[in-house]
XYZ file of N, CA and C in Angstrom:
807
model
N 20.332 -11.280 34.577
C 20.750 -11.427 33.182
C 19.530 -11.493 32.266
N 18.609 -12.397 32.680
C 17.477 -12.634 31.917
C 16.504 -11.555 31.824
N 16.409 -10.809 33.036
C 15.602 -9.662 33.120
C 16.090 -8.510 32.221
N 17.462 -8.299 32.180
C 17.935 -7.310 31.392
C 17.805 -7.634 29.944
N 17.978 -8.971 29.551
C 17.812 -9.503 28.320
C 16.499 -9.289 27.830
N 15.522 -9.645 28.577
C 14.048 -9.448 28.199
C 13.768 -7.917 27.946
N 14.298 -7.099 28.898
C 13.868 -5.641 28.746
C 14.587 -5.136 27.482
N 15.830 -5.403 27.224
C 16.465 -4.861 25.941
C 15.834 -5.351 24.719
N 15.434 -6.580 24.762
C 14.866 -7.220 23.508
C 13.434 -6.683 23.324
N 12.648 -6.636 24.457
C 11.299 -6.146 24.313
C 11.260 -4.724 23.931
N 11.980 -3.865 24.544
C 11.943 -2.484 24.468
C 12.431 -2.059 23.029
N 13.522 -2.717 22.702
C 14.156 -2.463 21.326
C 13.249 -2.765 20.241
N 12.617 -4.162 20.408
C 11.705 -4.614 19.397
C 10.358 -3.585 19.401
N 9.998 -3.076 20.492
C 8.829 -2.290 20.632
C 9.164 -0.949 19.759
N 10.379 -0.279 20.052
C 10.606 0.950 19.375
C 10.722 0.691 17.801
N 11.430 -0.404 17.405
C 11.542 -0.691 15.945
C 10.188 -0.924 15.337
N 9.436 -1.686 15.956
C 8.058 -2.070 15.469
C 7.275 -0.759 15.336
N 7.194 0.191 16.142
C 6.426 1.402 16.175
C 6.893 2.275 14.999
N 8.232 2.454 14.980
C 8.747 3.237 13.876
C 8.576 2.664 12.489
N 8.700 1.267 12.418
C 8.441 0.636 11.178
C 6.895 0.774 10.781
N 5.998 0.745 11.677
C 4.572 0.969 11.479
C 4.502 2.409 11.061
N 5.096 3.409 11.490
C 5.031 4.724 10.964
C 5.580 4.796 9.699
N 6.667 4.239 9.366
C 7.074 4.186 7.898
C 6.080 3.522 6.873
N 5.475 2.404 7.338
C 4.565 1.786 6.521
C 3.268 2.773 6.329
N 2.829 3.360 7.412
C 1.806 4.254 7.265
C 1.985 5.362 6.283
N 3.208 5.865 6.317
C 3.635 7.073 5.555
C 3.594 6.810 3.954
N 3.666 5.495 3.725
C 3.587 5.025 2.138
C 2.197 5.315 1.652
N 1.184 5.251 2.588
C -0.180 5.492 1.945
C -0.954 6.715 2.579
N -0.425 7.240 3.705
C -1.215 8.388 4.320
C -0.082 9.203 5.049
N -0.227 10.485 5.022
C 0.258 11.510 5.782
C -0.667 12.672 5.944
N -0.694 13.273 7.068
C -1.714 14.382 7.345
C -1.741 15.463 6.357
N -0.628 15.732 5.830
C -0.492 16.739 4.729
C 0.494 16.271 3.612
N 0.665 16.918 2.486
C 1.618 16.644 1.533
C 3.018 17.043 2.148
N 3.897 16.132 2.208
C 5.245 16.408 2.817
C 6.010 17.570 2.131
N 5.745 17.879 0.876
C 6.592 18.789 0.119
C 5.722 19.977 -0.115
N 4.569 20.215 0.300
C 3.575 21.311 0.022
C 4.054 22.446 0.850
N 4.386 23.686 0.128
C 4.849 24.813 0.933
C 3.634 25.704 0.986
N 3.639 26.417 2.160
C 2.586 27.481 2.461
C 3.228 28.484 3.330
N 3.886 29.537 2.735
C 4.603 30.581 3.500
C 3.790 31.178 4.468
N 2.424 31.323 4.412
C 1.641 31.995 5.191
C 1.632 31.089 6.596
N 1.779 29.859 6.633
C 1.784 29.071 7.808
C 3.232 28.679 8.298
N 4.248 29.414 7.790
C 5.625 29.101 8.108
C 5.858 29.245 9.771
N 6.564 28.207 10.297
C 6.972 28.266 11.640
C 5.747 28.303 12.654
N 4.677 27.738 12.363
C 3.469 27.616 13.265
C 3.840 26.688 14.376
N 3.402 26.977 15.532
C 3.555 26.002 16.721
C 2.751 24.945 16.503
N 2.990 23.721 17.219
C 2.030 22.570 17.204
C 0.599 22.945 17.509
N -0.328 22.328 16.688
C -1.664 22.699 16.815
C -2.588 21.483 16.311
N -3.855 21.626 16.404
C -4.762 20.530 15.932
C -4.517 20.345 14.378
N -4.203 21.399 13.711
C -4.042 21.232 12.165
C -2.615 20.645 11.835
N -1.599 21.058 12.671
C -0.278 20.548 12.471
C 0.402 20.193 13.864
N 0.224 18.804 14.102
C 0.421 18.411 15.423
C 1.959 18.508 15.845
N 2.965 18.626 14.850
C 4.303 18.875 15.249
C 4.747 20.181 14.760
N 3.786 21.038 14.305
C 4.028 22.409 13.916
C 4.454 22.445 12.389
N 4.914 23.542 11.881
C 5.480 23.685 10.578
C 6.803 24.194 10.459
N 7.475 24.049 9.332
C 8.883 24.343 9.167
C 8.984 25.836 8.495
N 10.103 26.139 8.116
C 10.324 27.570 7.565
C 9.766 27.725 6.284
N 9.150 26.680 5.674
C 8.444 26.897 4.407
C 6.981 26.610 4.463
N 6.648 26.365 5.676
C 5.056 26.175 5.930
C 4.817 24.713 5.710
N 5.708 23.851 5.603
C 5.475 22.278 5.387
C 5.228 21.731 6.713
N 4.238 20.734 6.750
C 3.933 20.065 8.069
C 5.019 19.287 8.375
N 5.564 19.437 9.570
C 6.659 18.754 10.232
C 6.567 17.223 10.385
N 5.217 16.902 10.939
C 4.940 15.580 11.124
C 5.048 14.814 9.858
N 4.305 15.241 8.825
C 4.343 14.596 7.535
C 5.760 14.435 6.942
N 6.513 15.447 7.137
C 7.954 15.198 6.620
C 8.685 14.315 7.414
N 8.586 14.197 8.745
C 9.060 13.278 9.618
C 8.760 11.915 9.242
N 7.395 11.675 8.974
C 6.950 10.356 8.675
C 7.551 9.914 7.227
N 7.581 10.741 6.237
C 8.215 10.365 4.942
C 9.660 10.185 5.180
N 10.230 11.065 6.014
C 11.766 10.785 6.284
C 12.007 9.420 6.789
N 11.047 8.866 7.600
C 11.315 7.491 8.033
C 11.470 6.508 6.811
N 10.960 6.748 5.730
C 11.204 5.873 4.592
C 12.649 5.952 4.110
N 13.221 7.154 4.044
C 14.619 7.242 3.765
C 15.532 6.528 4.723
N 15.174 6.765 6.043
C 16.057 6.161 7.181
C 15.997 4.603 6.986
N 14.841 4.046 6.780
C 14.696 2.654 6.710
C 15.290 1.989 5.437
N 15.106 2.741 4.244
C 15.676 2.382 2.985
C 17.198 2.258 3.044
N 17.758 3.432 3.532
C 19.290 3.470 3.618
C 19.781 2.443 4.597
N 19.017 2.207 5.694
C 19.699 1.388 6.776
C 19.593 -0.051 6.343
N 18.466 -0.471 5.668
C 18.267 -1.876 5.231
C 19.155 -2.212 4.091
N 19.311 -1.239 3.043
C 20.035 -1.602 1.848
C 21.552 -1.515 2.101
N 21.992 -0.490 2.855
C 23.395 -0.440 3.186
C 23.886 -1.538 4.077
N 23.007 -1.873 4.897
C 23.457 -3.139 5.873
C 23.317 -4.373 4.966
N 22.485 -4.466 4.097
C 22.417 -5.645 3.162
C 23.855 -5.698 2.351
N 24.145 -4.617 1.822
C 25.419 -4.508 0.975
C 26.514 -4.988 1.892
N 26.730 -4.403 3.128
C 27.689 -4.846 4.010
C 27.715 -6.336 4.265
N 26.473 -6.884 4.536
C 26.357 -8.346 4.896
C 26.812 -9.154 3.766
N 26.414 -8.908 2.493
C 26.720 -9.640 1.345
C 28.249 -9.759 1.099
N 28.815 -8.470 1.054
C 30.166 -8.436 0.719
C 31.079 -8.901 1.997
N 30.627 -8.563 3.184
C 31.192 -9.019 4.356
C 31.293 -10.559 4.562
N 30.081 -11.106 4.117
C 29.925 -12.618 4.173
C 30.868 -13.359 3.277
N 31.059 -12.805 1.996
C 31.922 -13.403 1.023
C 33.408 -13.267 1.509
N 33.785 -12.046 2.091
C 35.162 -11.825 2.428
C 35.512 -12.636 3.620
N 34.740 -12.543 4.549
C 34.861 -13.220 6.012
C 34.955 -14.758 5.837
N 34.008 -15.232 5.022
C 33.959 -16.720 4.801
C 35.198 -17.225 4.029
N 35.464 -16.504 3.000
C 36.621 -16.828 2.146
C 37.926 -16.800 3.036
N 38.140 -15.748 3.823
C 39.173 -15.604 4.571
C 39.383 -16.711 5.584
N 38.253 -17.074 6.222
C 38.291 -18.044 7.383
C 38.454 -19.493 6.709
N 37.678 -19.801 5.660
C 37.508 -21.113 5.317
C 38.795 -21.581 4.348
N 39.359 -20.484 3.638
C 40.486 -20.878 2.734
C 41.812 -20.816 3.641
N 41.818 -19.765 4.478
C 43.002 -19.623 5.404
C 44.203 -19.250 4.573
N 45.414 -19.240 5.346
C 46.702 -18.922 4.813
C 46.745 -17.661 3.945
N 47.233 -17.637 2.789
C 47.484 -16.390 2.138
C 46.033 -15.745 1.853
N 45.065 -16.405 1.512
C 43.776 -15.684 1.261
C 43.238 -15.030 2.614
N 43.513 -15.587 3.655
C 43.057 -14.950 4.914
C 43.995 -13.649 5.135
N 45.217 -13.748 5.022
C 46.121 -12.611 5.239
C 45.702 -11.653 4.151
N 45.584 -11.770 2.884
C 45.420 -10.819 1.850
C 43.985 -10.178 2.211
N 42.988 -10.857 2.386
C 41.586 -10.383 2.543
C 41.513 -9.415 3.728
N 42.094 -10.011 4.909
C 41.951 -9.214 6.080
C 42.805 -8.020 6.184
N 43.916 -8.072 5.404
C 44.781 -6.691 5.381
C 44.003 -5.692 4.610
N 43.308 -6.158 3.573
C 42.433 -5.161 2.872
C 41.296 -4.582 3.706
N 40.715 -5.486 4.720
C 39.828 -4.917 5.667
C 40.401 -3.943 6.579
N 41.516 -4.361 7.089
C 42.331 -3.475 8.053
C 42.506 -2.066 7.428
N 42.909 -2.091 6.143
C 43.187 -0.803 5.355
C 41.778 0.014 5.229
N 40.717 -0.793 4.974
C 39.510 0.068 5.091
C 39.084 0.662 6.357
N 39.445 -0.129 7.343
C 39.250 0.368 8.737
C 40.054 1.546 9.081
N 41.250 1.711 8.382
C 42.154 2.699 8.783
C 41.515 4.179 8.544
N 40.575 4.258 7.688
C 39.861 5.539 7.373
C 38.832 5.851 8.309
N 38.774 7.033 8.871
C 37.575 7.267 9.812
C 36.367 7.209 8.957
N 35.278 6.627 9.497
C 34.144 6.163 8.805
C 33.438 7.352 8.055
N 33.137 8.421 8.873
C 32.437 9.512 8.293
C 33.230 10.233 7.164
N 34.638 10.299 7.289
C 35.421 10.978 6.315
C 35.370 10.074 4.982
N 35.550 8.792 5.237
C 35.434 7.895 3.906
C 34.020 8.096 3.296
N 33.024 8.153 4.179
C 31.615 8.377 3.548
C 31.566 9.640 2.707
N 32.113 10.728 3.326
C 32.180 12.013 2.603
C 32.966 11.906 1.261
N 34.127 11.257 1.418
C 34.913 11.091 0.148
C 34.082 10.245 -0.929
N 33.506 9.243 -0.602
C 32.820 8.412 -1.499
C 31.649 9.106 -2.201
N 30.902 9.866 -1.253
C 29.628 10.613 -1.756
C 30.025 11.823 -2.642
N 31.142 12.472 -2.254
C 31.529 13.582 -2.950
C 32.110 13.409 -4.312
N 32.622 12.245 -4.505
C 33.157 11.909 -5.707
C 32.167 11.883 -6.889
N 30.869 11.494 -6.565
C 29.842 11.468 -7.514
C 28.800 12.480 -7.070
N 27.701 12.615 -7.877
C 26.684 13.630 -7.538
C 25.973 13.051 -6.290
N 25.615 13.847 -5.249
C 24.973 13.226 -4.048
C 23.576 12.776 -4.470
N 23.287 11.660 -4.030
C 21.996 11.104 -4.275
C 21.737 9.954 -3.296
N 20.487 9.509 -3.341
C 20.130 8.380 -2.511
C 20.927 7.100 -2.720
N 21.170 6.815 -3.986
C 21.847 5.504 -4.407
C 23.349 5.685 -3.883
N 24.027 6.779 -4.072
C 25.344 7.046 -3.749
C 25.523 6.831 -2.294
N 24.560 7.496 -1.530
C 24.634 7.430 0.002
C 24.536 5.856 0.455
N 23.653 5.187 -0.229
C 23.559 3.736 0.189
C 24.730 2.941 -0.081
N 25.345 3.165 -1.245
C 26.569 2.412 -1.693
C 27.730 2.792 -0.604
N 27.883 4.166 -0.474
C 28.911 4.553 0.451
C 28.842 4.090 1.846
N 27.664 4.100 2.535
C 27.414 3.477 3.729
C 27.524 2.069 3.780
N 27.146 1.378 2.658
C 27.279 -0.004 2.594
C 28.705 -0.451 2.642
N 29.603 0.236 1.874
C 31.130 -0.090 1.942
C 31.606 0.212 3.371
N 31.063 1.049 4.007
C 31.619 1.366 5.499
C 31.380 0.188 6.315
N 30.251 -0.515 6.017
C 29.714 -1.525 6.881
C 30.363 -2.966 6.644
N 31.111 -3.029 5.517
C 31.701 -4.283 5.095
C 32.623 -4.819 6.167
N 33.610 -3.948 6.759
C 34.538 -4.450 7.718
C 34.004 -5.200 8.932
N 32.888 -4.539 9.530
C 32.382 -5.145 10.795
C 31.707 -6.604 10.529
N 31.035 -6.656 9.260
C 30.507 -8.076 8.955
C 31.585 -8.977 8.615
N 32.690 -8.530 7.879
C 33.691 -9.531 7.538
C 34.385 -10.045 8.743
N 34.715 -9.203 9.687
C 35.458 -9.586 10.853
C 34.673 -10.489 11.771
N 33.400 -10.223 11.972
C 32.554 -11.051 12.775
C 32.256 -12.326 12.187
N 32.038 -12.299 10.776
C 31.764 -13.681 10.063
C 32.979 -14.540 9.991
N 34.100 -13.847 9.772
C 35.499 -14.690 9.751
C 35.640 -15.348 11.282
N 35.428 -14.565 12.340
C 35.632 -15.200 13.597
C 34.747 -16.284 13.785
N 33.312 -16.183 13.390
C 32.280 -17.209 13.634
C 32.659 -18.463 12.689
N 33.148 -18.225 11.516
C 33.569 -19.361 10.600
C 34.737 -20.036 11.077
N 35.722 -19.405 11.686
C 36.948 -19.976 12.215
C 36.604 -20.768 13.533
N 35.690 -20.443 14.356
C 35.285 -21.089 15.475
C 34.644 -22.324 15.071
N 33.664 -22.304 14.045
C 32.792 -23.332 13.762
C 33.364 -24.424 12.826
N 34.309 -24.025 11.962
C 34.910 -24.925 11.045
C 35.707 -26.174 11.619
N 36.036 -25.990 12.885
C 36.861 -26.950 13.659
C 35.909 -27.860 14.551
N 34.604 -27.458 14.526
C 33.659 -28.307 15.298
C 33.452 -29.728 14.808
N 33.063 -30.624 15.674
C 32.816 -31.939 15.332
C 31.779 -32.178 14.212
N 30.699 -31.421 14.236
C 29.737 -31.589 13.233
C 30.284 -31.257 11.832
N 31.157 -30.336 11.690
C 31.678 -30.022 10.419
C 32.703 -30.997 9.938
N 33.478 -31.602 10.936
C 34.336 -32.678 10.520
C 33.475 -33.942 10.144
N 32.375 -34.123 10.800
C 31.513 -35.329 10.280
C 30.982 -34.961 8.941
N 30.513 -33.787 8.693
C 30.012 -33.480 7.234
C 31.058 -33.708 6.237
N 32.291 -33.326 6.510
C 33.475 -33.509 5.578
C 33.674 -34.998 5.426
N 33.419 -35.789 6.498
C 33.768 -37.228 6.533
C 32.867 -37.882 5.657
N 31.705 -37.485 5.460
C 30.644 -38.139 4.699
C 30.595 -37.694 3.267
N 31.545 -36.798 2.964
C 31.696 -36.220 1.523
C 30.920 -35.004 1.226
N 30.484 -34.218 2.210
C 29.679 -33.073 1.939
C 30.542 -32.060 1.154
N 29.948 -31.217 0.229
C 30.682 -30.192 -0.349
C 30.948 -28.952 0.384
N 31.835 -28.059 -0.132
C 32.065 -26.827 0.669
C 30.947 -25.929 0.726
N 30.028 -25.761 -0.284
C 28.885 -25.018 -0.250
C 27.937 -25.580 0.830
N 27.745 -26.887 0.859
C 26.844 -27.483 1.753
C 27.268 -27.147 3.435
N 28.519 -27.397 3.454
C 29.134 -27.209 4.885
C 28.945 -25.704 5.242
N 29.157 -24.762 4.450
C 29.142 -23.298 4.734
C 27.710 -22.994 4.910
N 26.823 -23.197 3.934
C 25.392 -22.716 4.057
C 24.433 -23.558 4.979
N 24.794 -24.784 5.050
C 23.782 -25.812 5.763
C 24.361 -26.110 7.086
N 25.650 -25.976 7.404
C 26.258 -26.420 8.647
C 26.763 -25.232 9.466
N 27.564 -24.347 8.773
C 28.213 -23.292 9.606
C 27.136 -22.079 9.725
N 26.617 -21.614 8.642
C 25.771 -20.435 8.501
C 24.637 -20.398 9.662
N 23.904 -21.469 9.836
C 22.886 -21.509 10.891
C 23.351 -21.259 12.204
N 24.688 -21.670 12.518
C 25.202 -21.565 13.850
C 25.895 -20.102 14.243
N 26.000 -19.367 13.165
C 26.480 -18.027 13.350
C 25.345 -16.808 12.974
N 24.134 -17.423 12.729
C 23.112 -16.459 12.213
C 22.787 -15.467 13.388
N 22.816 -15.870 14.532
C 22.438 -14.917 15.684
C 23.486 -13.713 15.719
N 24.677 -14.079 15.510
C 25.842 -13.094 15.533
C 25.693 -12.175 14.401
N 25.309 -12.861 13.156
C 25.025 -11.859 11.957
C 23.917 -10.886 12.231
N 22.877 -11.487 12.792
C 21.663 -10.635 13.036
C 21.953 -9.392 13.946
N 22.781 -9.815 15.008
C 23.221 -8.784 15.962
C 24.033 -7.653 15.233
N 24.927 -8.059 14.316
C 25.749 -7.055 13.574
C 24.961 -6.299 12.569
N 23.983 -6.995 11.988
C 23.002 -6.311 11.111
C 22.217 -5.129 11.795
N 21.666 -5.420 12.956
C 20.961 -4.331 13.701
C 21.853 -3.203 13.996
N 23.166 -3.485 14.445
C 24.113 -2.452 14.718
C 24.375 -1.548 13.527
N 24.589 -2.378 12.470
C 24.957 -1.564 11.132
C 23.821 -0.693 10.674
N 22.476 -1.221 10.792
C 21.305 -0.506 10.586
C 21.328 0.883 11.243
N 21.570 0.814 12.548
C 21.499 2.026 13.294
C 22.618 2.899 12.969
N 23.860 2.459 12.799
C 24.933 3.187 12.210
C 24.772 3.858 10.984
N 23.985 3.127 10.006
C 23.731 3.660 8.840
C 22.789 4.807 8.787
N 21.824 4.796 9.725
C 20.975 5.819 9.957
C 21.558 7.177 10.427
N 22.504 6.909 11.252
C 23.320 8.155 11.838
C 24.250 8.562 10.803
N 24.969 7.815 9.924
C 25.657 8.267 8.940
C 24.939 9.021 7.835
N 23.724 8.492 7.486
C 22.888 9.180 6.482
C 22.402 10.541 6.987
N 22.035 10.534 8.287
C 21.624 11.838 8.760
C 22.665 12.823 8.748
N 23.929 12.426 9.069
C 25.222 13.334 9.095
C 25.412 13.914 7.624
N 25.479 12.890 6.607
C 25.586 13.276 5.248
C 24.480 14.298 4.673
N 23.279 14.016 5.063
C 22.232 14.993 4.672
C 22.309 16.227 5.380
N 22.672 16.186 6.646
C 22.923 17.466 7.421
C 23.952 18.384 6.705
N 24.903 17.676 6.100
C 25.987 18.508 5.342
C 25.588 18.806 3.980
N 24.498 18.226 3.430
C 24.053 18.553 2.080
C 24.614 17.539 1.163
N 25.202 16.298 1.641
C 25.774 15.282 0.659
C 24.954 14.028 0.651
N 23.846 14.040 1.244
C 23.038 12.771 1.344
C 21.877 12.955 0.380
N 20.675 12.630 0.857
C 19.393 12.693 0.288
C 19.165 14.161 -0.161
N 18.865 14.496 -1.385
C 18.639 15.880 -1.888
C 17.226 16.230 -1.796
N 17.027 17.563 -1.607
C 15.535 18.183 -1.517
C 14.940 17.986 -2.967
N 13.703 17.876 -2.887
C 12.797 18.104 -1.857
C 12.564 16.946 -0.986
N 13.094 15.805 -1.188
C 12.842 14.546 -0.436
C 13.217 14.788 0.929
N 12.387 14.389 1.932
C 12.527 14.578 3.243
C 13.763 13.727 3.946
N 14.593 14.217 4.758
C 15.493 13.466 5.334
C 15.657 14.046 6.834
N 15.731 13.221 7.814
C 15.848 13.689 9.193
C 17.037 14.622 9.401
N 18.254 14.177 8.805
C 19.458 15.057 8.926
C 19.316 16.367 8.203
N 18.641 16.561 6.935
C 18.495 17.600 6.276
C 17.425 18.606 7.095
N 16.496 17.969 7.714
C 15.552 18.688 8.543
C 16.298 19.385 9.722
N 17.158 18.834 10.278
C 17.989 19.291 11.361
C 18.838 20.519 10.845
N 19.345 20.414 9.697
C 20.165 21.491 9.138
C 19.221 22.580 8.872
N 18.104 22.492 8.278
C 17.190 23.519 8.060
C 16.606 24.194 9.373
N 16.596 23.347 10.456
C 15.921 23.847 11.609
C 16.925 24.623 12.516
N 18.282 24.330 12.335
C 19.304 25.118 13.219
C 19.125 26.612 13.404
N 18.712 27.152 12.348
C 18.663 28.685 12.342
C 17.323 29.165 13.058
N 16.400 28.364 13.425
C 15.152 28.728 14.042
C 14.924 27.898 15.441
N 16.100 27.396 16.030
C 16.028 26.658 17.175
C 15.476 27.376 18.359
N 15.683 28.745 18.480
C 15.124 29.492 19.551
C 13.766 29.945 19.109
N 13.470 30.173 18.029
C 11.968 30.652 17.567
C 11.135 29.416 17.377
N 11.632 28.343 16.903
C 10.788 27.234 16.629
C 11.394 25.815 17.066
N 11.433 25.577 18.321
C 12.202 24.376 18.885
C 11.628 23.090 18.394
N 10.410 23.048 18.134
C 9.619 21.917 17.677
C 10.288 21.421 16.371
N 10.632 22.381 15.591
C 11.239 21.974 14.249
C 12.516 21.140 14.419
N 13.254 21.548 15.329
C 14.500 20.665 15.631
C 14.192 19.476 16.371
N 13.217 19.595 17.383
C 12.912 18.387 18.225
C 12.385 17.296 17.546
N 11.580 17.285 16.604
C 10.835 16.190 15.884
C 11.827 15.225 15.073
N 12.659 15.748 14.215
C 13.697 14.984 13.601
C 14.758 14.291 14.477
N 15.207 15.274 15.465
C 16.124 14.721 16.406
C 15.607 13.597 17.254
N 14.371 13.697 17.755
C 13.838 12.685 18.484
C 13.538 11.295 17.766
N 13.240 11.462 16.413
C 13.115 10.163 15.592
C 14.503 9.503 15.396
N 15.425 10.272 15.073
C 16.760 9.726 14.943
C 17.262 8.992 16.220
N 17.061 9.684 17.428
C 17.353 9.080 18.713
C 16.658 7.807 18.897
N 15.404 7.814 18.761
C 14.524 6.601 19.086
C 14.829 5.359 18.047
N 15.064 5.810 16.933
C 15.458 4.824 15.832
C 16.719 4.107 16.279
N 17.850 4.921 16.433
C 19.069 4.249 16.731
C 19.035 3.549 18.036
N 18.329 4.049 19.073
C 18.199 3.450 20.405
C 17.506 2.230 20.189
N 16.462 2.155 19.408
C 15.686 0.929 19.308
C 16.626 -0.217 18.679
N 17.178 0.168 17.559
C 18.129 -0.912 17.061
C 19.275 -1.402 17.879
N 19.746 -0.382 18.659
C 20.773 -0.718 19.558
C 20.382 -1.686 20.668
N 19.264 -1.377 21.184
C 18.564 -2.217 22.251
C 18.310 -3.495 21.622
N 17.778 -3.539 20.468
C 17.439 -4.989 19.868
C 18.701 -5.650 19.633
N 19.904 -5.068 19.206
C 21.046 -5.725 19.048
C 21.614 -6.342 20.359
N 21.527 -5.496 21.479
C 21.799 -6.042 22.781
C 21.048 -7.183 23.248
N 19.812 -7.043 22.988
C 18.776 -8.184 23.355
C 19.073 -9.439 22.613
N 19.395 -9.204 21.317
C 19.744 -10.483 20.567
C 21.112 -11.141 21.072
N 21.974 -10.304 21.361
C 23.202 -10.829 21.784
C 23.081 -11.500 23.225
N 22.354 -10.923 24.110
C 22.011 -11.463 25.413
C 21.301 -12.858 25.249
N 20.328 -12.856 24.387
C 19.572 -13.983 24.152
C 20.454 -15.155 23.580
N 21.391 -14.807 22.757
C 22.210 -15.946 22.169
C 23.140 -16.380 23.336
N 23.703 -15.434 24.254
C 24.612 -15.880 25.349
C 23.832 -16.749 26.334
N 22.600 -16.378 26.562
C 21.728 -17.149 27.486
C 21.525 -18.501 26.841
N 21.258 -18.637 25.623
C 21.063 -19.993 24.984
C 22.233 -20.820 25.226
N 23.516 -20.274 24.928
C 24.720 -21.009 24.934
C 25.024 -21.377 26.340
């Protein structure tokens, strides 16, 4: 158990750290301008000048993949943050208030879960003009149920603990009990859910961009790059491989990180 826990946590953290470093570097440096077209260099194989080759417009694939990591991390972080904020309010209110509030709020969450995730995202994005902000909001709404259910379960478990009863006994207010007593004891569960929501958000963003409903050109997106590359998969396989590999490693990294955090929490308990 400890060996598996260490492997998941270390490997997941390593993947995430490397990809995060790539994203940070892309803010200040890329080998070429990610949006600069050069038709004369279109679909060139990997070389010293273009380490991952060029796309159908002669743009440097490595530069576009690096800049695309900004999109992935921005969508993942902001949408998961929206889900956490809303899910925390809903889950805490449902568990702490109980009775009719719990029933009403959780039935609303069940209703949201009844819609297939990707179809709901397509509906939300297609209502308005596709953009980065609309994509983040749509994916954020999709992540609310997972946070709400997890946080509700954690608060229900902790609110009957002796330390909470002791805090109530000395006259502690509801805000103090929730934020100072209960929240620290369910933080590891929240972090695990955040990592999973982050990876899911990246996949959904890639799917929406692949369908043309996510990040709009010329801004690079790994999903849009896959869409552009599918017609050249036989002639220029590197064009497909690069964004696909980055999506895979990013999602794998956050999933391993989530598993490692969960195992670490279980080992401590």
